[in-house]
Amino acid sequence: MLSSRIGILGGGQLGLMLLQAAVDWNLDIHVLDPDAEAPCRKIAPHFQQGSLQDYDTVYNFGKELDVITIEIEKVNVQALEALEKEGKKIFPQPSVIHQIQDKRIQKQFYKENNLPTADFILTENRDDVYKNASFLPAFHKLGKDGYDGRGVQRLTSEADIEKAFEQPGLLEKAVPFEKELAVIVARNVKGEITTFPTVEMVFHPELNLVEYLFAPAEIEKTIDEKAQEIARKTAEAFQIVGLLAVELFMTADGEILINEVAPRPHNSGHHTIRANATSQYEQHWRAILDLPLGSTHAYGPSAMVNLLGEEGHEGPAVYEGMEKLLATEQVFPFLYWKAITKSFRKMGHITIMDADIASLKRKVDFVKQNIRVISK
């Protein structure tokens, strides 16, 4: 399968890191992305600009390829289904992408498969939210097209309902969780499964996206085992081929609930490039090319800090503090080939390693205080 022509739908930073892993194995990669200046454009052997949601564009892109994968869920599933019927290998499978694209279908899937998740109510519009005001506090989530904190509104009381969406969505009961965890699962064509160590994510208080994470999570062994088991069961339930990132809530009484999943490489696995024997990106190739899955052994404690564009800055990107980072042991910056920075745009990430947890946390604080992405 290493000689196959392989396509990636999406040319952002996840595609970029998939490409970096693919270079080691001489994989023949073709990338489709709507942005002519997408990060992958710089290093992709074959790059095509075009819509990921247009049927003809996706179909024509895929018809000359052997294997197709994604780095973003917002793609034309109907085109992928047609290609699959013609014998193309599509991983994750179009049926899985379809289930995960819509959070309404995704949440019902958990319920139907006895996978633990917070209580929820499906809504068609804002009026439905008003009818279920007694369910608050809750999060109102768009069924489709929400990501990185977009498409989510916290509704604490009836006074907040004016912020609810008019489009189809769901009301998800606000869970008083203690920690947000994530487990990345890999499952190959043969059905073999491996998981990466559980990580603990810390979210930006306003943006609702991961600010930084620690691996492994500081949790009791029984909680870790439960998180790992739920992640495995979720991948099995979907019968996914490829990676599945399973985001989890840990409550005060030790209950583990699925928040949501992503059928691709994920922000919660960036650190694995340096911190684990096999990165999530190499593992994805192993899984979809039906190769033996690699060891997920962690070399030691690690952390990852997302590098976001500084608020109020828009224009050509300047990275302040790189010298300080590079002068610090076991601190590894990864930049995303994005020429233009914007407020809170993901511009890169920093992986940090240290055998001592306390020292690791000090390094995280140092990194957060000493690196900024500003505009010229």
PDB file of N, CA, C and O in Angstrom, residues 178-244:
ATOM      1  N   GLU A 178     -14.629  18.054  36.638  1.00  0.00           N
ATOM      2  CA  GLU A 178     -13.392  18.474  37.295  1.00  0.00           C
ATOM      3  C   GLU A 178     -12.249  18.618  36.306  1.00  0.00           C
ATOM      4  O   GLU A 178     -11.389  19.477  36.460  1.00  0.00           O
ATOM      5  N   LYS A 179     -12.236  17.738  35.286  1.00  0.00           N
ATOM      6  CA  LYS A 179     -11.163  17.788  34.298  1.00  0.00           C
ATOM      7  C   LYS A 179     -11.727  17.435  32.921  1.00  0.00           C
ATOM      8  O   LYS A 179     -12.720  16.713  32.803  1.00  0.00           O
ATOM      9  N   GLU A 180     -11.074  17.965  31.894  1.00  0.00           N
ATOM     10  CA  GLU A 180     -11.375  17.566  30.514  1.00  0.00           C
ATOM     11  C   GLU A 180     -10.211  16.714  30.022  1.00  0.00           C
ATOM     12  O   GLU A 180      -9.056  17.152  30.040  1.00  0.00           O
ATOM     13  N   LEU A 181     -10.534  15.525  29.594  1.00  0.00           N
ATOM     14  CA  LEU A 181      -9.536  14.550  29.182  1.00  0.00           C
ATOM     15  C   LEU A 181      -9.711  14.225  27.699  1.00  0.00           C
ATOM     16  O   LEU A 181     -10.738  14.544  27.098  1.00  0.00           O
ATOM     17  N   ALA A 182      -8.714  13.578  27.129  1.00  0.00           N
ATOM     18  CA  ALA A 182      -8.835  13.099  25.750  1.00  0.00           C
ATOM     19  C   ALA A 182      -7.984  11.848  25.573  1.00  0.00           C
ATOM     20  O   ALA A 182      -6.909  11.735  26.164  1.00  0.00           O
ATOM     21  N   VAL A 183      -8.505  10.934  24.778  1.00  0.00           N
ATOM     22  CA  VAL A 183      -7.771   9.722  24.402  1.00  0.00           C
ATOM     23  C   VAL A 183      -7.857   9.583  22.890  1.00  0.00           C
ATOM     24  O   VAL A 183      -8.945   9.643  22.315  1.00  0.00           O
ATOM     25  N   ILE A 184      -6.707   9.428  22.244  1.00  0.00           N
ATOM     26  CA  ILE A 184      -6.683   9.183  20.801  1.00  0.00           C
ATOM     27  C   ILE A 184      -6.532   7.684  20.568  1.00  0.00           C
ATOM     28  O   ILE A 184      -5.614   7.048  21.093  1.00  0.00           O
ATOM     29  N   VAL A 185      -7.462   7.159  19.778  1.00  0.00           N
ATOM     30  CA  VAL A 185      -7.505   5.729  19.458  1.00  0.00           C
ATOM     31  C   VAL A 185      -7.140   5.548  17.991  1.00  0.00           C
ATOM     32  O   VAL A 185      -7.567   6.330  17.145  1.00  0.00           O
ATOM     33  N   ALA A 186      -6.382   4.518  17.698  1.00  0.00           N
ATOM     34  CA  ALA A 186      -6.116   4.142  16.304  1.00  0.00           C
ATOM     35  C   ALA A 186      -6.679   2.751  16.061  1.00  0.00           C
ATOM     36  O   ALA A 186      -6.515   1.855  16.889  1.00  0.00           O
ATOM     37  N   ARG A 187      -7.353   2.591  14.941  1.00  0.00           N
ATOM     38  CA  ARG A 187      -7.903   1.280  14.563  1.00  0.00           C
ATOM     39  C   ARG A 187      -7.601   1.060  13.088  1.00  0.00           C
ATOM     40  O   ARG A 187      -7.922   1.904  12.248  1.00  0.00           O
ATOM     41  N   ASN A 188      -6.962  -0.075  12.770  1.00  0.00           N
ATOM     42  CA  ASN A 188      -6.612  -0.323  11.369  1.00  0.00           C
ATOM     43  C   ASN A 188      -7.655  -1.195  10.678  1.00  0.00           C
ATOM     44  O   ASN A 188      -8.681  -1.558  11.281  1.00  0.00           O
ATOM     45  N   VAL A 189      -7.398  -1.505   9.417  1.00  0.00           N
ATOM     46  CA  VAL A 189      -8.366  -2.243   8.600  1.00  0.00           C
ATOM     47  C   VAL A 189      -8.667  -3.616   9.199  1.00  0.00           C
ATOM     48  O   VAL A 189      -9.799  -4.110   9.126  1.00  0.00           O
ATOM     49  N   LYS A 190      -7.675  -4.225   9.807  1.00  0.00           N
ATOM     50  CA  LYS A 190      -7.872  -5.555  10.417  1.00  0.00           C
ATOM     51  C   LYS A 190      -8.653  -5.496  11.727  1.00  0.00           C
ATOM     52  O   LYS A 190      -9.017  -6.529  12.289  1.00  0.00           O
ATOM     53  N   GLY A 191      -8.884  -4.284  12.248  1.00  0.00           N
ATOM     54  CA  GLY A 191      -9.604  -4.147  13.510  1.00  0.00           C
ATOM     55  C   GLY A 191      -8.708  -4.084  14.724  1.00  0.00           C
ATOM     56  O   GLY A 191      -9.187  -4.062  15.857  1.00  0.00           O
ATOM     57  N   GLU A 192      -7.378  -4.040  14.501  1.00  0.00           N
ATOM     58  CA  GLU A 192      -6.450  -3.894  15.627  1.00  0.00           C
ATOM     59  C   GLU A 192      -6.577  -2.480  16.179  1.00  0.00           C
ATOM     60  O   GLU A 192      -6.749  -1.514  15.423  1.00  0.00           O
ATOM     61  N   ILE A 193      -6.463  -2.362  17.510  1.00  0.00           N
ATOM     62  CA  ILE A 193      -6.647  -1.070  18.166  1.00  0.00           C
ATOM     63  C   ILE A 193      -5.483  -0.770  19.094  1.00  0.00           C
ATOM     64  O   ILE A 193      -4.985  -1.657  19.792  1.00  0.00           O
ATOM     65  N   THR A 194      -5.032   0.486  19.080  1.00  0.00           N
ATOM     66  CA  THR A 194      -4.110   0.973  20.104  1.00  0.00           C
ATOM     67  C   THR A 194      -4.619   2.329  20.576  1.00  0.00           C
ATOM     68  O   THR A 194      -5.333   3.020  19.840  1.00  0.00           O
ATOM     69  N   THR A 195      -4.259   2.702  21.795  1.00  0.00           N
ATOM     70  CA  THR A 195      -4.615   4.022  22.309  1.00  0.00           C
ATOM     71  C   THR A 195      -3.356   4.744  22.763  1.00  0.00           C
ATOM     72  O   THR A 195      -2.376   4.117  23.179  1.00  0.00           O
ATOM     73  N   PHE A 196      -3.393   6.058  22.686  1.00  0.00           N
ATOM     74  CA  PHE A 196      -2.333   6.883  23.255  1.00  0.00           C
ATOM     75  C   PHE A 196      -2.673   7.169  24.713  1.00  0.00           C
ATOM     76  O   PHE A 196      -3.852   7.110  25.101  1.00  0.00           O
ATOM     77  N   PRO A 197      -1.675   7.461  25.535  1.00  0.00           N
ATOM     78  CA  PRO A 197      -1.956   7.780  26.934  1.00  0.00           C
ATOM     79  C   PRO A 197      -2.959   8.929  27.060  1.00  0.00           C
ATOM     80  O   PRO A 197      -2.972   9.859  26.245  1.00  0.00           O
ATOM     81  N   THR A 198      -3.793   8.848  28.079  1.00  0.00           N
ATOM     82  CA  THR A 198      -4.811   9.870  28.342  1.00  0.00           C
ATOM     83  C   THR A 198      -4.150  11.214  28.634  1.00  0.00           C
ATOM     84  O   THR A 198      -3.183  11.290  29.401  1.00  0.00           O
ATOM     85  N   VAL A 199      -4.675  12.272  28.024  1.00  0.00           N
ATOM     86  CA  VAL A 199      -4.145  13.617  28.273  1.00  0.00           C
ATOM     87  C   VAL A 199      -5.188  14.458  28.993  1.00  0.00           C
ATOM     88  O   VAL A 199      -6.396  14.196  28.909  1.00  0.00           O
ATOM     89  N   GLU A 200      -4.704  15.481  29.682  1.00  0.00           N
ATOM     90  CA  GLU A 200      -5.567  16.437  30.382  1.00  0.00           C
ATOM     91  C   GLU A 200      -5.485  17.766  29.656  1.00  0.00           C
ATOM     92  O   GLU A 200      -4.392  18.307  29.468  1.00  0.00           O
ATOM     93  N   MET A 201      -6.633  18.283  29.232  1.00  0.00           N
ATOM     94  CA  MET A 201      -6.669  19.511  28.446  1.00  0.00           C
ATOM     95  C   MET A 201      -7.114  20.694  29.303  1.00  0.00           C
ATOM     96  O   MET A 201      -7.996  20.549  30.152  1.00  0.00           O
ATOM     97  N   VAL A 202      -6.499  21.826  29.054  1.00  0.00           N
ATOM     98  CA  VAL A 202      -6.904  23.071  29.711  1.00  0.00           C
ATOM     99  C   VAL A 202      -7.381  24.019  28.617  1.00  0.00           C
ATOM    100  O   VAL A 202      -6.630  24.332  27.691  1.00  0.00           O
ATOM    101  N   PHE A 203      -8.629  24.446  28.717  1.00  0.00           N
ATOM    102  CA  PHE A 203      -9.233  25.255  27.669  1.00  0.00           C
ATOM    103  C   PHE A 203      -9.105  26.743  27.965  1.00  0.00           C
ATOM    104  O   PHE A 203      -9.117  27.166  29.125  1.00  0.00           O
ATOM    105  N   HIS A 204      -8.997  27.526  26.893  1.00  0.00           N
ATOM    106  CA  HIS A 204      -8.992  28.982  27.026  1.00  0.00           C
ATOM    107  C   HIS A 204     -10.336  29.399  27.619  1.00  0.00           C
ATOM    108  O   HIS A 204     -11.391  28.957  27.152  1.00  0.00           O
ATOM    109  N   PRO A 205     -10.343  30.246  28.650  1.00  0.00           N
ATOM    110  CA  PRO A 205     -11.587  30.569  29.349  1.00  0.00           C
ATOM    111  C   PRO A 205     -12.651  31.243  28.491  1.00  0.00           C
ATOM    112  O   PRO A 205     -13.838  31.144  28.788  1.00  0.00           O
ATOM    113  N   GLU A 206     -12.245  31.922  27.412  1.00  0.00           N
ATOM    114  CA  GLU A 206     -13.225  32.623  26.579  1.00  0.00           C
ATOM    115  C   GLU A 206     -13.406  31.992  25.198  1.00  0.00           C
ATOM    116  O   GLU A 206     -14.491  32.005  24.636  1.00  0.00           O
ATOM    117  N   LEU A 207     -12.346  31.418  24.657  1.00  0.00           N
ATOM    118  CA  LEU A 207     -12.383  30.948  23.271  1.00  0.00           C
ATOM    119  C   LEU A 207     -12.905  29.531  23.113  1.00  0.00           C
ATOM    120  O   LEU A 207     -13.200  29.092  22.002  1.00  0.00           O
ATOM    121  N   ASN A 208     -12.980  28.774  24.200  1.00  0.00           N
ATOM    122  CA  ASN A 208     -13.448  27.384  24.167  1.00  0.00           C
ATOM    123  C   ASN A 208     -12.622  26.520  23.213  1.00  0.00           C
ATOM    124  O   ASN A 208     -13.134  25.665  22.506  1.00  0.00           O
ATOM    125  N   LEU A 209     -11.301  26.768  23.193  1.00  0.00           N
ATOM    126  CA  LEU A 209     -10.393  25.876  22.473  1.00  0.00           C
ATOM    127  C   LEU A 209      -9.203  25.570  23.384  1.00  0.00           C
ATOM    128  O   LEU A 209      -8.949  26.287  24.345  1.00  0.00           O
ATOM    129  N   VAL A 210      -8.514  24.470  23.081  1.00  0.00           N
ATOM    130  CA  VAL A 210      -7.440  24.015  23.957  1.00  0.00           C
ATOM    131  C   VAL A 210      -6.316  25.047  24.000  1.00  0.00           C
ATOM    132  O   VAL A 210      -5.790  25.450  22.960  1.00  0.00           O
ATOM    133  N   GLU A 211      -5.973  25.478  25.208  1.00  0.00           N
ATOM    134  CA  GLU A 211      -4.869  26.410  25.377  1.00  0.00           C
ATOM    135  C   GLU A 211      -3.566  25.627  25.583  1.00  0.00           C
ATOM    136  O   GLU A 211      -2.543  25.934  24.994  1.00  0.00           O
ATOM    137  N   TYR A 212      -3.640  24.593  26.438  1.00  0.00           N
ATOM    138  CA  TYR A 212      -2.495  23.706  26.613  1.00  0.00           C
ATOM    139  C   TYR A 212      -2.975  22.384  27.193  1.00  0.00           C
ATOM    140  O   TYR A 212      -4.137  22.242  27.600  1.00  0.00           O
ATOM    141  N   LEU A 213      -2.088  21.387  27.195  1.00  0.00           N
ATOM    142  CA  LEU A 213      -2.443  20.079  27.746  1.00  0.00           C
ATOM    143  C   LEU A 213      -1.226  19.451  28.406  1.00  0.00           C
ATOM    144  O   LEU A 213      -0.079  19.831  28.133  1.00  0.00           O
ATOM    145  N   PHE A 214      -1.514  18.473  29.272  1.00  0.00           N
ATOM    146  CA  PHE A 214      -0.473  17.686  29.925  1.00  0.00           C
ATOM    147  C   PHE A 214      -0.682  16.212  29.602  1.00  0.00           C
ATOM    148  O   PHE A 214      -1.814  15.732  29.529  1.00  0.00           O
ATOM    149  N   ALA A 215       0.425  15.503  29.394  1.00  0.00           N
ATOM    150  CA  ALA A 215       0.367  14.064  29.153  1.00  0.00           C
ATOM    151  C   ALA A 215       1.467  13.385  29.968  1.00  0.00           C
ATOM    152  O   ALA A 215       2.616  13.816  29.897  1.00  0.00           O
ATOM    153  N   PRO A 216       1.124  12.371  30.755  1.00  0.00           N
ATOM    154  CA  PRO A 216      -0.221  11.833  30.931  1.00  0.00           C
ATOM    155  C   PRO A 216      -1.052  12.696  31.876  1.00  0.00           C
ATOM    156  O   PRO A 216      -0.502  13.502  32.637  1.00  0.00           O
ATOM    157  N   ALA A 217      -2.364  12.529  31.822  1.00  0.00           N
ATOM    158  CA  ALA A 217      -3.255  13.256  32.726  1.00  0.00           C
ATOM    159  C   ALA A 217      -2.964  12.858  34.168  1.00  0.00           C
ATOM    160  O   ALA A 217      -2.646  11.695  34.453  1.00  0.00           O
ATOM    161  N   GLU A 218      -3.098  13.818  35.052  1.00  0.00           N
ATOM    162  CA  GLU A 218      -2.911  13.539  36.484  1.00  0.00           C
ATOM    163  C   GLU A 218      -4.234  13.056  37.061  1.00  0.00           C
ATOM    164  O   GLU A 218      -5.027  13.823  37.620  1.00  0.00           O
ATOM    165  N   ILE A 219      -4.461  11.765  36.903  1.00  0.00           N
ATOM    166  CA  ILE A 219      -5.700  11.142  37.365  1.00  0.00           C
ATOM    167  C   ILE A 219      -5.371   9.776  37.973  1.00  0.00           C
ATOM    168  O   ILE A 219      -4.297   9.220  37.730  1.00  0.00           O
ATOM    169  N   GLU A 220      -6.310   9.264  38.769  1.00  0.00           N
ATOM    170  CA  GLU A 220      -6.105   7.958  39.386  1.00  0.00           C
ATOM    171  C   GLU A 220      -6.118   6.871  38.313  1.00  0.00           C
ATOM    172  O   GLU A 220      -6.736   7.008  37.259  1.00  0.00           O
ATOM    173  N   LYS A 221      -5.435   5.773  38.635  1.00  0.00           N
ATOM    174  CA  LYS A 221      -5.301   4.668  37.675  1.00  0.00           C
ATOM    175  C   LYS A 221      -6.665   4.143  37.234  1.00  0.00           C
ATOM    176  O   LYS A 221      -6.877   3.845  36.055  1.00  0.00           O
ATOM    177  N   THR A 222      -7.613   4.038  38.169  1.00  0.00           N
ATOM    178  CA  THR A 222      -8.942   3.510  37.819  1.00  0.00           C
ATOM    179  C   THR A 222      -9.665   4.446  36.846  1.00  0.00           C
ATOM    180  O   THR A 222     -10.375   3.982  35.950  1.00  0.00           O
ATOM    181  N   ILE A 223      -9.468   5.750  37.020  1.00  0.00           N
ATOM    182  CA  ILE A 223     -10.085   6.728  36.117  1.00  0.00           C
ATOM    183  C   ILE A 223      -9.443   6.620  34.737  1.00  0.00           C
ATOM    184  O   ILE A 223     -10.134   6.640  33.711  1.00  0.00           O
ATOM    185  N   ASP A 224      -8.132   6.482  34.716  1.00  0.00           N
ATOM    186  CA  ASP A 224      -7.411   6.342  33.454  1.00  0.00           C
ATOM    187  C   ASP A 224      -7.888   5.105  32.702  1.00  0.00           C
ATOM    188  O   ASP A 224      -8.147   5.149  31.497  1.00  0.00           O
ATOM    189  N   GLU A 225      -8.023   3.997  33.401  1.00  0.00           N
ATOM    190  CA  GLU A 225      -8.474   2.753  32.769  1.00  0.00           C
ATOM    191  C   GLU A 225      -9.881   2.908  32.201  1.00  0.00           C
ATOM    192  O   GLU A 225     -10.184   2.404  31.122  1.00  0.00           O
ATOM    193  N   LYS A 226     -10.727   3.623  32.935  1.00  0.00           N
ATOM    194  CA  LYS A 226     -12.094   3.851  32.476  1.00  0.00           C
ATOM    195  C   LYS A 226     -12.104   4.712  31.209  1.00  0.00           C
ATOM    196  O   LYS A 226     -12.822   4.423  30.246  1.00  0.00           O
ATOM    197  N   ALA A 227     -11.279   5.768  31.200  1.00  0.00           N
ATOM    198  CA  ALA A 227     -11.199   6.644  30.024  1.00  0.00           C
ATOM    199  C   ALA A 227     -10.703   5.873  28.801  1.00  0.00           C
ATOM    200  O   ALA A 227     -11.247   6.014  27.696  1.00  0.00           O
ATOM    201  N   GLN A 228      -9.676   5.061  29.007  1.00  0.00           N
ATOM    202  CA  GLN A 228      -9.128   4.265  27.911  1.00  0.00           C
ATOM    203  C   GLN A 228     -10.157   3.273  27.371  1.00  0.00           C
ATOM    204  O   GLN A 228     -10.297   3.091  26.154  1.00  0.00           O
ATOM    205  N   GLU A 229     -10.887   2.632  28.278  1.00  0.00           N
ATOM    206  CA  GLU A 229     -11.885   1.641  27.872  1.00  0.00           C
ATOM    207  C   GLU A 229     -13.014   2.294  27.079  1.00  0.00           C
ATOM    208  O   GLU A 229     -13.449   1.763  26.043  1.00  0.00           O
ATOM    209  N   ILE A 230     -13.490   3.455  27.548  1.00  0.00           N
ATOM    210  CA  ILE A 230     -14.573   4.139  26.840  1.00  0.00           C
ATOM    211  C   ILE A 230     -14.111   4.564  25.450  1.00  0.00           C
ATOM    212  O   ILE A 230     -14.854   4.442  24.470  1.00  0.00           O
ATOM    213  N   ALA A 231     -12.874   5.039  25.345  1.00  0.00           N
ATOM    214  CA  ALA A 231     -12.345   5.446  24.037  1.00  0.00           C
ATOM    215  C   ALA A 231     -12.290   4.255  23.084  1.00  0.00           C
ATOM    216  O   ALA A 231     -12.674   4.360  21.904  1.00  0.00           O
ATOM    217  N   ARG A 232     -11.816   3.136  23.575  1.00  0.00           N
ATOM    218  CA  ARG A 232     -11.754   1.930  22.742  1.00  0.00           C
ATOM    219  C   ARG A 232     -13.159   1.498  22.294  1.00  0.00           C
ATOM    220  O   ARG A 232     -13.380   1.168  21.115  1.00  0.00           O
ATOM    221  N   LYS A 233     -14.090   1.494  23.243  1.00  0.00           N
ATOM    222  CA  LYS A 233     -15.466   1.079  22.915  1.00  0.00           C
ATOM    223  C   LYS A 233     -16.095   2.013  21.884  1.00  0.00           C
ATOM    224  O   LYS A 233     -16.864   1.575  21.022  1.00  0.00           O
ATOM    225  N   THR A 234     -15.759   3.286  21.966  1.00  0.00           N
ATOM    226  CA  THR A 234     -16.304   4.252  21.017  1.00  0.00           C
ATOM    227  C   THR A 234     -15.773   3.988  19.612  1.00  0.00           C
ATOM    228  O   THR A 234     -16.529   3.979  18.633  1.00  0.00           O
ATOM    229  N   ALA A 235     -14.470   3.739  19.506  1.00  0.00           N
ATOM    230  CA  ALA A 235     -13.886   3.416  18.200  1.00  0.00           C
ATOM    231  C   ALA A 235     -14.478   2.129  17.637  1.00  0.00           C
ATOM    232  O   ALA A 235     -14.759   2.030  16.432  1.00  0.00           O
ATOM    233  N   GLU A 236     -14.686   1.137  18.500  1.00  0.00           N
ATOM    234  CA  GLU A 236     -15.287  -0.132  18.074  1.00  0.00           C
ATOM    235  C   GLU A 236     -16.717   0.073  17.610  1.00  0.00           C
ATOM    236  O   GLU A 236     -17.154  -0.516  16.610  1.00  0.00           O
ATOM    237  N   ALA A 237     -17.466   0.907  18.336  1.00  0.00           N
ATOM    238  CA  ALA A 237     -18.858   1.148  17.969  1.00  0.00           C
ATOM    239  C   ALA A 237     -18.952   1.780  16.582  1.00  0.00           C
ATOM    240  O   ALA A 237     -19.797   1.406  15.767  1.00  0.00           O
ATOM    241  N   PHE A 238     -18.080   2.735  16.301  1.00  0.00           N
ATOM    242  CA  PHE A 238     -18.063   3.363  14.975  1.00  0.00           C
ATOM    243  C   PHE A 238     -17.466   2.445  13.916  1.00  0.00           C
ATOM    244  O   PHE A 238     -17.682   2.644  12.724  1.00  0.00           O
ATOM    245  N   GLN A 239     -16.665   1.441  14.343  1.00  0.00           N
ATOM    246  CA  GLN A 239     -15.909   0.587  13.415  1.00  0.00           C
ATOM    247  C   GLN A 239     -15.013   1.435  12.514  1.00  0.00           C
ATOM    248  O   GLN A 239     -14.804   1.131  11.334  1.00  0.00           O
ATOM    249  N   ILE A 240     -14.488   2.499  13.080  1.00  0.00           N
ATOM    250  CA  ILE A 240     -13.682   3.441  12.312  1.00  0.00           C
ATOM    251  C   ILE A 240     -12.353   2.819  11.909  1.00  0.00           C
ATOM    252  O   ILE A 240     -11.791   1.997  12.636  1.00  0.00           O
ATOM    253  N   VAL A 241     -11.863   3.194  10.742  1.00  0.00           N
ATOM    254  CA  VAL A 241     -10.493   2.888  10.336  1.00  0.00           C
ATOM    255  C   VAL A 241      -9.754   4.224  10.267  1.00  0.00           C
ATOM    256  O   VAL A 241     -10.147   5.123   9.516  1.00  0.00           O
ATOM    257  N   GLY A 242      -8.709   4.343  11.071  1.00  0.00           N
ATOM    258  CA  GLY A 242      -7.972   5.597  11.181  1.00  0.00           C
ATOM    259  C   GLY A 242      -7.881   6.005  12.636  1.00  0.00           C
ATOM    260  O   GLY A 242      -7.872   5.152  13.533  1.00  0.00           O
ATOM    261  N   LEU A 243      -7.811   7.307  12.864  1.00  0.00           N
ATOM    262  CA  LEU A 243      -7.742   7.836  14.227  1.00  0.00           C
ATOM    263  C   LEU A 243      -9.104   8.331  14.680  1.00  0.00           C
ATOM    264  O   LEU A 243      -9.882   8.847  13.880  1.00  0.00           O
ATOM    265  N   LEU A 244      -9.355   8.192  15.979  1.00  0.00           N
ATOM    266  CA  LEU A 244     -10.530   8.789  16.597  1.00  0.00           C
ATOM    267  C   LEU A 244     -10.080   9.457  17.890  1.00  0.00           C
ATOM    268  O   LEU A 244      -9.564   8.802  18.803  1.00  0.00           O
TER     269      LEU A 244
END
